[in-house]
Amino acid sequence: MTLIPGITIRSAVESDAAEIGLVVQTAFGMRPEESLQEPYRRLFPPQEAIVAVDGERVVGHVESTTFTLTVPGERTVDACGIAGVAVAPTHRRRGILRAMYTEQHQRIEAAGLPLTIFTASRGNIYGRFGYGPTTRGSAVSIDRRFAEFLPTAPDPGGVELAVLTEATAQVRAIYDRWRRLTPGAQVRPDAQWEITFLDPERFRGGGTDLFALLHPDGYVLYRYRYSDSVEIAEVVEIRTVTADAHAALWRTLCGLDLVTRIEAELTDNDPLPYLLTDPRLVRTAKRFDGLWLRLMDVPAALNARSYQRDLDVVLAVTDPFRNAGGAFALRVRDGIADCTPTTRAADIELGIDVLGSMYLGAYPARVFATANRLHAKDSWQVRAIDEAFGAERDAVPGWFF
Ligand SMILES: CC(C)(COP(=O)(O)OP(=O)(O)OC[C@H]1O[C@@H](n2cnc3c(N)ncnc32)[C@H](O)[C@@H]1OP(=O)(O)O)[C@@H](O)C(=O)NCCC(=O)NCCS
């Protein structure tokens, strides 16, 4: 396919590997970690990648794979996950990303996948392609020395110190239970577990290799790091199926006597601050989004999740990139949706990127209404859609890609 004079968009072939490597390394400013190459190729099969070629030279790259993604209501849906988006700095701002994305999204549509997800390097690029941020959280820092639990905080115990290499089966089994409950979490393939457990020294930020704490319903993977003579416990991953596991694991982390600071990432409704006598100890260092999401097929995507209340609403969705928009009647009864194209007049008008943000329940419609990006005939319809689109659990990307 030629959308830009002189530039061909085509499937990658084996002989492109070295040039793809150079473009991707240059774009992201890092050399590959040898030990991760083989599992990474299994995660994102190179033969499914798309490249942009100038003459004989690769100047752009996009790769993708199919994820099984949990959506609200403990349901799962197949979604395309995009990664490795890179254009050579010699060829930027000529429309190569747009051309590769056009091809990529045609392929996703042909494969019949109702959703597409990725993690974005910048916040100002992907709205135009119909994506909205759909998970969010905070990087927090806790001065462990002052952390005291309220008398009402559960103290169930049950945590054991584990050697990670001996506990991989338990960790994987708990992750799998957790991801079935958690919107945004993906099935985690063997190759991704290999990458986690390999834990190459280069990516430890000067910290130790991974330590593990195990509870029958949760786990923590963390490392120790010294910074300015302060000992830090950096939580790399905490996954809890039950409130007891959450309390028990945090009590254990707060029992790391010689640690000054615990660093972790929490979703907005994580109960940790409310287990402590001083909720301000959980200090927000940074806010971030994680997953970005796009609906490829509005009725299929809206029918795939469940809802928190009954609803009868006509949505007018605009999609300048793919033309997947239109008017859709969304009727919900007992959590189950029946969404179909309609000719009825719209109650709510919104962009497909806004719908992507709302999809996993983490971004309320009322905020977009105030921001003039969602328009409703009546304000009660915004309240109704907010309640309906909520989720039982905060959305979290299960693993980063
Ligand atoms: C981001 C990147 C892929 C863009 O590639 P590109 O070929 O220059 O992008 P295009 O020329 O096709 O631009 C597509 C659209 O995005 C916009 N855009 C691209 N990069 C942008 C940026 N950094 N900031 C704001 N807008 C940007 C363009 O203005 C254009 O808008 P329009 O089509 O509505 O006019 C490229 O700069 C890159 O490789 N960056 C480093 C690696 C990276 O960040 N990858 C993305 C990981 S998610």
Coordinates of C-alpha atoms and ligand atoms in Angstrom, one line a residue:
M1 CA 0.0 0.0 0.0
T2 CA 1.4 3.5 -0.9
L3 CA -0.3 6.4 0.9
I4 CA 2.7 8.7 1.0
P5 CA 4.8 9.2 -2.2
G6 CA 7.8 6.9 -2.0
I7 CA 6.7 5.1 1.2
T8 CA 5.3 1.5 1.0
I9 CA 3.4 0.0 3.9
R10 CA 3.6 -3.8 4.0
S11 CA 3.9 -6.8 6.3
A12 CA 7.3 -7.3 7.9
V13 CA 9.4 -10.2 6.6
E14 CA 12.3 -12.0 8.3
S15 CA 15.0 -10.0 6.5
D16 CA 13.6 -6.7 7.9
A17 CA 14.6 -7.8 11.5
A18 CA 17.9 -5.8 11.7
E19 CA 16.5 -2.6 10.3
I20 CA 13.3 -2.9 12.4
G21 CA 15.6 -3.3 15.4
L22 CA 17.5 -0.1 14.6
V23 CA 14.4 2.0 14.0
V24 CA 12.7 0.7 17.3
Q25 CA 15.9 1.1 19.3
T26 CA 16.5 4.6 18.0
A27 CA 12.9 5.6 18.6
F28 CA 12.8 4.4 22.2
G29 CA 16.5 5.2 23.0
M30 CA 17.5 1.7 24.3
R31 CA 19.3 -1.4 23.1
P32 CA 17.4 -4.7 23.5
E33 CA 18.1 -7.0 26.3
E34 CA 19.3 -10.3 24.7
S35 CA 17.7 -12.6 27.2
L36 CA 14.2 -11.1 26.5
Q37 CA 14.4 -11.3 22.7
E38 CA 13.1 -14.8 22.3
P39 CA 10.1 -14.6 24.7
Y40 CA 9.3 -11.1 23.3
R41 CA 9.1 -12.6 19.8
R42 CA 6.6 -15.1 21.0
L43 CA 4.5 -12.3 22.6
F44 CA 4.5 -10.1 19.5
P45 CA 5.1 -12.4 16.5
P46 CA 7.4 -10.5 14.0
Q47 CA 5.5 -11.8 11.0
E48 CA 2.4 -10.0 12.2
A49 CA 4.2 -6.6 12.3
I50 CA 3.7 -3.9 9.7
V51 CA 6.6 -1.8 8.4
A52 CA 6.9 1.4 6.4
V53 CA 9.6 1.2 3.8
D54 CA 11.4 4.1 2.0
G55 CA 13.0 2.5 -1.1
E56 CA 14.6 -0.5 0.4
R57 CA 14.9 0.9 3.9
V58 CA 12.6 0.2 6.9
V59 CA 11.6 3.6 8.4
G60 CA 8.5 2.7 10.5
H61 CA 7.2 -0.2 12.5
V62 CA 4.0 -1.3 14.3
E63 CA 3.5 -4.7 15.9
S64 CA 0.4 -6.3 17.4
T65 CA -1.0 -9.4 19.0
T66 CA -4.4 -10.6 20.3
F67 CA -5.1 -10.3 24.0
T68 CA -7.9 -11.8 26.1
L69 CA -9.0 -8.7 28.1
T70 CA -11.3 -8.6 31.1
V71 CA -14.1 -6.1 30.8
P72 CA -16.6 -5.0 33.5
G73 CA -18.8 -7.8 34.8
E74 CA -16.0 -10.4 34.9
R75 CA -16.4 -11.0 31.2
T76 CA -13.6 -11.3 28.6
V77 CA -13.2 -10.1 25.1
D78 CA -10.5 -10.5 22.4
A79 CA -8.7 -7.3 21.8
C80 CA -5.8 -6.3 19.6
G81 CA -2.8 -5.1 21.6
I82 CA -0.5 -2.7 19.7
A83 CA 3.1 -2.1 20.6
G84 CA 6.5 -1.1 19.2
V85 CA 5.2 1.9 17.4
A86 CA 8.2 3.7 15.9
V87 CA 9.1 6.0 13.0
A88 CA 12.7 6.9 12.2
P89 CA 13.6 10.4 13.2
T90 CA 14.7 11.0 9.6
H91 CA 11.0 10.5 8.5
R92 CA 8.9 12.0 11.2
R93 CA 5.7 14.1 10.7
R94 CA 5.1 12.9 7.1
G95 CA 2.1 10.8 8.0
I96 CA 3.9 7.5 8.3
L97 CA 2.3 6.6 11.7
R98 CA -1.1 7.6 10.2
A99 CA -0.5 5.3 7.2
M100 CA 0.7 2.4 9.3
Y101 CA -2.3 2.8 11.7
T102 CA -4.7 2.9 8.7
E103 CA -3.3 -0.4 7.6
Q104 CA -3.2 -1.8 11.2
H105 CA -6.8 -0.9 11.9
Q106 CA -8.0 -2.3 8.6
R107 CA -6.5 -5.6 9.7
I108 CA -8.0 -5.5 13.1
E109 CA -11.4 -4.8 11.6
A110 CA -11.0 -7.7 9.2
A111 CA -10.1 -9.9 12.1
G112 CA -13.4 -8.9 13.8
L113 CA -11.8 -7.7 17.0
P114 CA -14.1 -5.3 18.8
L115 CA -11.4 -3.5 20.9
T116 CA -7.9 -2.2 20.5
I117 CA -5.6 -1.3 23.4
F118 CA -2.0 0.0 23.9
T119 CA 0.1 2.0 26.3
A120 CA 0.9 5.4 24.9
S121 CA 4.2 7.3 25.1
R122 CA 2.5 10.6 24.8
G123 CA -1.0 11.9 25.6
N124 CA -1.5 14.1 22.6
I125 CA -1.1 11.7 19.7
Y126 CA -3.8 9.0 19.9
G127 CA -7.1 10.8 20.5
R128 CA -7.2 11.6 16.8
F129 CA -7.2 7.8 16.1
G130 CA -10.2 7.3 18.4
Y131 CA -8.3 6.2 21.5
G132 CA -8.9 7.4 25.1
P133 CA -7.0 6.7 28.3
T134 CA -9.0 4.0 30.0
T135 CA -7.1 3.1 33.2
R136 CA -5.5 5.4 35.7
G137 CA -3.5 5.4 38.9
S138 CA -0.9 7.0 41.1
A139 CA 2.7 6.3 41.9
V140 CA 2.7 6.7 45.7
S141 CA 5.4 6.9 48.3
I142 CA 4.8 5.8 51.9
D143 CA 7.0 6.7 54.8
R144 CA 6.9 3.3 56.4
R145 CA 8.4 4.4 59.7
F146 CA 5.1 6.2 60.6
A147 CA 2.6 3.8 59.0
E148 CA 0.2 2.5 61.7
F149 CA -2.9 0.5 61.0
L150 CA -6.2 1.5 62.4
P151 CA -7.7 -0.9 65.0
T152 CA -10.5 -1.6 62.5
A153 CA -8.0 -2.7 59.8
P154 CA -8.2 -6.4 59.1
D155 CA -5.2 -8.4 60.4
P156 CA -5.8 -11.8 58.8
G157 CA -2.2 -12.9 58.5
G158 CA -1.4 -15.8 56.2
V159 CA 1.6 -14.2 54.4
E160 CA 4.7 -16.2 53.8
L161 CA 8.1 -15.2 52.5
A162 CA 8.8 -17.0 49.2
V163 CA 11.7 -17.6 46.9
L164 CA 10.3 -16.4 43.6
T165 CA 11.8 -19.2 41.5
E166 CA 10.0 -21.7 43.8
A167 CA 6.7 -19.8 43.9
T168 CA 6.1 -19.2 40.2
A169 CA 3.2 -21.6 39.9
Q170 CA 1.4 -20.0 42.9
V171 CA 2.0 -16.5 41.6
R172 CA 0.7 -17.4 38.2
A173 CA -2.4 -19.0 39.6
I174 CA -3.2 -16.0 41.8
Y175 CA -2.7 -13.6 38.9
D176 CA -5.1 -15.7 36.8
R177 CA -7.8 -15.5 39.5
W178 CA -7.2 -11.7 39.9
R179 CA -7.3 -11.0 36.2
R180 CA -10.7 -12.6 35.8
L181 CA -12.1 -10.1 38.2
T182 CA -10.3 -7.0 37.0
P183 CA -11.3 -4.8 34.0
G184 CA -8.2 -4.0 31.9
A185 CA -6.3 -7.1 32.9
Q186 CA -5.1 -9.5 30.2
V187 CA -4.5 -13.2 30.2
R188 CA -0.7 -13.4 30.7
P189 CA 1.0 -15.8 28.3
D190 CA 4.0 -18.0 29.3
A191 CA 6.3 -15.7 27.3
Q192 CA 5.3 -12.7 29.5
W193 CA 5.8 -14.6 32.7
E194 CA 9.3 -15.6 31.4
I195 CA 10.1 -11.9 30.9
T196 CA 8.9 -11.1 34.5
F197 CA 10.8 -13.9 36.1
L198 CA 14.0 -13.3 34.1
D199 CA 14.1 -9.8 35.7
P200 CA 17.3 -8.6 33.9
E201 CA 19.7 -6.6 36.0
R202 CA 19.6 -3.7 33.5
F203 CA 15.9 -3.0 34.3
R204 CA 16.3 -3.1 38.1
G205 CA 17.2 0.6 38.4
G206 CA 20.1 -0.3 40.7
G207 CA 17.8 -2.4 43.0
T208 CA 18.0 -6.1 44.0
D209 CA 16.4 -8.9 42.1
L210 CA 12.7 -9.6 42.9
F211 CA 11.5 -10.6 46.4
A212 CA 8.1 -12.2 46.8
L213 CA 5.5 -12.3 49.5
L214 CA 2.7 -14.9 49.1
H215 CA -0.8 -15.0 50.6
P216 CA -3.3 -17.7 49.5
D217 CA -5.2 -14.9 47.7
G218 CA -2.5 -12.5 46.7
Y219 CA 1.1 -11.8 46.1
V220 CA 3.7 -8.9 46.1
L221 CA 6.8 -8.8 43.9
Y222 CA 9.2 -6.1 45.1
R223 CA 12.8 -5.1 45.2
Y224 CA 15.1 -3.2 47.6
R225 CA 16.9 -0.1 46.4
Y226 CA 19.2 2.4 48.1
S227 CA 18.8 6.0 47.1
D228 CA 20.7 8.8 48.9
S229 CA 21.4 6.3 51.8
V230 CA 17.6 5.6 52.2
E231 CA 16.4 2.1 51.8
I232 CA 13.4 1.8 49.6
A233 CA 11.1 -1.2 49.0
E234 CA 9.8 -0.8 45.4
V235 CA 6.6 -2.7 44.8
V236 CA 6.8 -4.0 41.2
E237 CA 3.5 -5.9 41.3
I238 CA 0.8 -6.4 43.9
R239 CA -2.2 -8.5 42.9
T240 CA -4.9 -9.3 45.4
V241 CA -8.1 -11.3 45.0
T242 CA -9.6 -10.5 48.4
A243 CA -9.6 -7.5 50.8
D244 CA -7.9 -9.8 53.4
A245 CA -5.0 -10.5 51.1
H246 CA -4.6 -6.8 50.4
A247 CA -4.5 -5.9 54.1
A248 CA -2.3 -8.8 55.0
L249 CA 0.3 -8.0 52.3
W250 CA 0.4 -4.3 53.1
R251 CA 0.8 -5.1 56.8
T252 CA 3.8 -7.3 55.9
L253 CA 5.3 -4.6 53.6
C254 CA 4.9 -2.1 56.4
G255 CA 6.7 -4.5 58.7
L256 CA 10.0 -4.3 56.6
D257 CA 11.7 -2.7 59.6
L258 CA 14.8 -1.2 58.0
V259 CA 12.9 0.2 55.0
T260 CA 12.3 4.0 55.1
R261 CA 10.0 4.3 52.1
I262 CA 7.7 2.0 50.2
E263 CA 7.0 3.0 46.6
A264 CA 4.0 1.5 44.7
E265 CA 1.4 2.1 42.1
L266 CA -2.2 2.3 43.3
T267 CA -5.5 2.7 41.5
D268 CA -7.8 5.6 42.7
N269 CA -10.0 3.4 44.9
D270 CA -7.2 1.4 46.5
P271 CA -8.2 1.1 50.2
L272 CA -4.6 1.4 51.6
P273 CA -4.9 5.1 52.8
Y274 CA -8.0 4.1 54.7
L275 CA -6.4 1.2 56.6
L276 CA -3.9 3.7 58.1
T277 CA -4.3 6.1 61.0
D278 CA -2.8 8.8 58.8
P279 CA -4.1 8.6 55.2
R280 CA -1.8 11.4 54.2
L281 CA 1.2 9.0 54.6
V282 CA 0.2 7.6 51.2
R283 CA 1.7 10.5 49.2
T284 CA 1.0 10.8 45.5
A285 CA 4.2 11.3 43.6
K286 CA 2.8 11.1 40.1
R287 CA -0.5 10.5 38.3
F288 CA -0.6 8.4 35.1
D289 CA -2.9 6.6 32.7
G290 CA -2.0 3.1 31.6
L291 CA -4.1 1.5 28.9
W292 CA -5.6 3.4 26.1
L293 CA -8.6 1.8 24.4
R294 CA -10.5 2.2 21.1
L295 CA -13.8 0.6 20.2
M296 CA -13.5 -1.0 16.7
D297 CA -17.1 -2.1 16.6
V298 CA -19.4 -0.1 18.9
P299 CA -22.3 -2.5 19.3
A300 CA -20.0 -5.6 19.7
A301 CA -17.9 -3.8 22.3
L302 CA -20.8 -2.4 24.3
N303 CA -22.6 -5.8 24.2
A304 CA -19.4 -7.5 25.5
R305 CA -19.3 -5.9 29.0
S306 CA -22.1 -5.8 31.6
Y307 CA -23.6 -2.7 33.3
Q308 CA -24.5 -1.6 36.8
R309 CA -28.1 -0.4 36.1
D310 CA -30.8 -0.5 33.5
L311 CA -30.4 2.0 30.7
D312 CA -32.3 3.2 27.6
V313 CA -30.2 5.6 25.7
V314 CA -29.3 6.5 22.1
L315 CA -25.6 7.4 21.7
A316 CA -24.4 9.4 18.7
V317 CA -20.7 8.4 18.4
T318 CA -18.3 10.3 16.1
D319 CA -15.2 8.5 14.7
P320 CA -13.3 10.6 12.2
F321 CA -10.5 8.0 11.8
R322 CA -12.4 4.7 11.1
N323 CA -16.0 5.6 10.5
A324 CA -17.1 3.2 13.2
G325 CA -19.4 5.8 14.6
G326 CA -23.1 6.4 14.1
A327 CA -26.3 6.3 16.2
F328 CA -26.7 3.3 18.5
A329 CA -29.6 2.4 20.8
L330 CA -28.2 1.0 24.0
R331 CA -30.7 -0.9 26.1
V332 CA -29.6 -2.6 29.3
R333 CA -31.7 -4.9 31.5
D334 CA -30.2 -6.7 34.5
G335 CA -26.7 -5.8 33.5
I336 CA -27.0 -7.3 30.0
A337 CA -26.8 -4.9 27.0
D338 CA -28.5 -5.0 23.7
C339 CA -26.8 -2.4 21.5
T340 CA -27.9 -1.9 17.8
P341 CA -27.6 0.8 15.2
T342 CA -30.6 3.0 15.1
T343 CA -32.2 5.9 13.3
R344 CA -33.7 7.4 16.5
A345 CA -32.6 10.8 17.7
A346 CA -29.5 10.9 20.0
D347 CA -29.8 11.4 23.7
I348 CA -26.0 11.7 24.1
E349 CA -23.3 12.7 21.7
L350 CA -19.7 11.9 22.2
G351 CA -16.5 11.0 20.4
I352 CA -15.4 7.4 20.2
D353 CA -12.3 8.3 22.2
V354 CA -14.5 9.5 25.1
L355 CA -16.4 6.2 24.9
G356 CA -13.0 4.4 25.0
S357 CA -12.2 6.2 28.2
M358 CA -15.5 5.3 29.8
Y359 CA -15.5 1.7 28.6
L360 CA -13.7 0.1 31.6
G361 CA -15.5 2.3 34.1
A362 CA -12.6 4.4 35.3
Y363 CA -13.5 7.7 33.6
P364 CA -16.9 9.2 34.4
A365 CA -19.1 10.6 31.7
R366 CA -19.9 13.7 33.8
V367 CA -16.3 14.9 33.6
F368 CA -16.4 14.7 29.8
A369 CA -19.8 16.5 29.9
T370 CA -18.2 19.4 31.9
A371 CA -15.2 19.4 29.5
N372 CA -17.6 19.9 26.6
R373 CA -16.7 16.6 25.0
L374 CA -20.0 14.8 25.8
H375 CA -23.4 16.4 25.2
A376 CA -26.6 15.1 26.7
K377 CA -30.2 16.2 26.2
D378 CA -30.7 16.0 29.9
S379 CA -28.3 15.9 32.8
W380 CA -30.0 12.9 34.4
Q381 CA -29.0 10.9 31.3
V382 CA -25.3 11.7 32.2
R383 CA -25.9 10.4 35.7
A384 CA -27.7 7.3 34.4
I385 CA -24.8 6.5 32.0
D386 CA -22.3 7.1 34.7
E387 CA -23.9 4.7 37.1
A388 CA -24.4 2.1 34.3
F389 CA -20.8 2.3 33.0
G390 CA -19.3 1.9 36.5
A391 CA -17.3 -1.2 37.4
E392 CA -17.0 -3.3 40.6
R393 CA -13.2 -3.0 40.5
D394 CA -10.9 -0.3 39.4
A395 CA -9.5 -1.0 35.9
V396 CA -5.8 -2.0 35.8
P397 CA -3.6 -3.2 33.0
G398 CA -2.6 -6.7 34.0
W399 CA 0.9 -6.4 32.6
F400 CA 2.7 -3.7 30.7
F401 CA 3.4 -4.0 27.0
Ligands
LIG1 C1 5.2 9.0 17.7 C2 5.7 8.7 16.3 C3 5.4 7.2 16.1 C4 4.9 9.6 15.3 O1 5.2 9.1 14.0 P1 5.0 10.1 12.7 O2 5.2 9.3 11.5 O3 5.9 11.3 12.9 O4 3.5 10.6 12.9 P2 2.6 11.1 11.7 O5 3.3 12.1 10.9 O6 1.9 10.0 11.0 O7 1.5 11.9 12.6 C5 0.2 11.4 12.8 C6 -0.6 12.5 13.5 O8 -0.1 12.5 14.9 C7 0.5 13.8 15.2 N1 1.7 13.6 16.0 C8 2.7 12.7 15.7 N2 3.6 12.7 16.6 C9 3.2 13.6 17.5 C10 3.7 14.1 18.7 N3 4.9 13.7 19.2 N4 3.1 15.1 19.4 C11 1.9 15.5 18.9 N5 1.3 15.1 17.8 C12 2.0 14.2 17.1 C13 0.7 14.4 13.9 O9 0.7 15.8 14.0 C14 -0.3 13.9 13.0 O10 -1.5 14.5 13.1 P3 -2.6 14.6 11.9 O11 -2.5 13.3 11.2 O12 -3.9 14.8 12.6 O13 -2.2 15.8 11.1 C15 7.2 9.0 16.1 O14 7.4 10.4 16.4 C16 8.1 8.2 17.0 O15 8.6 7.1 16.6 N6 8.4 8.6 18.3 C17 9.3 8.0 19.2 C18 8.7 6.7 19.7 C19 7.3 6.8 20.2 O16 6.9 7.7 21.0 N7 6.4 5.8 19.8 C20 5.0 5.8 20.2 C21 4.9 4.8 21.3 S1 3.2 4.6 21.8

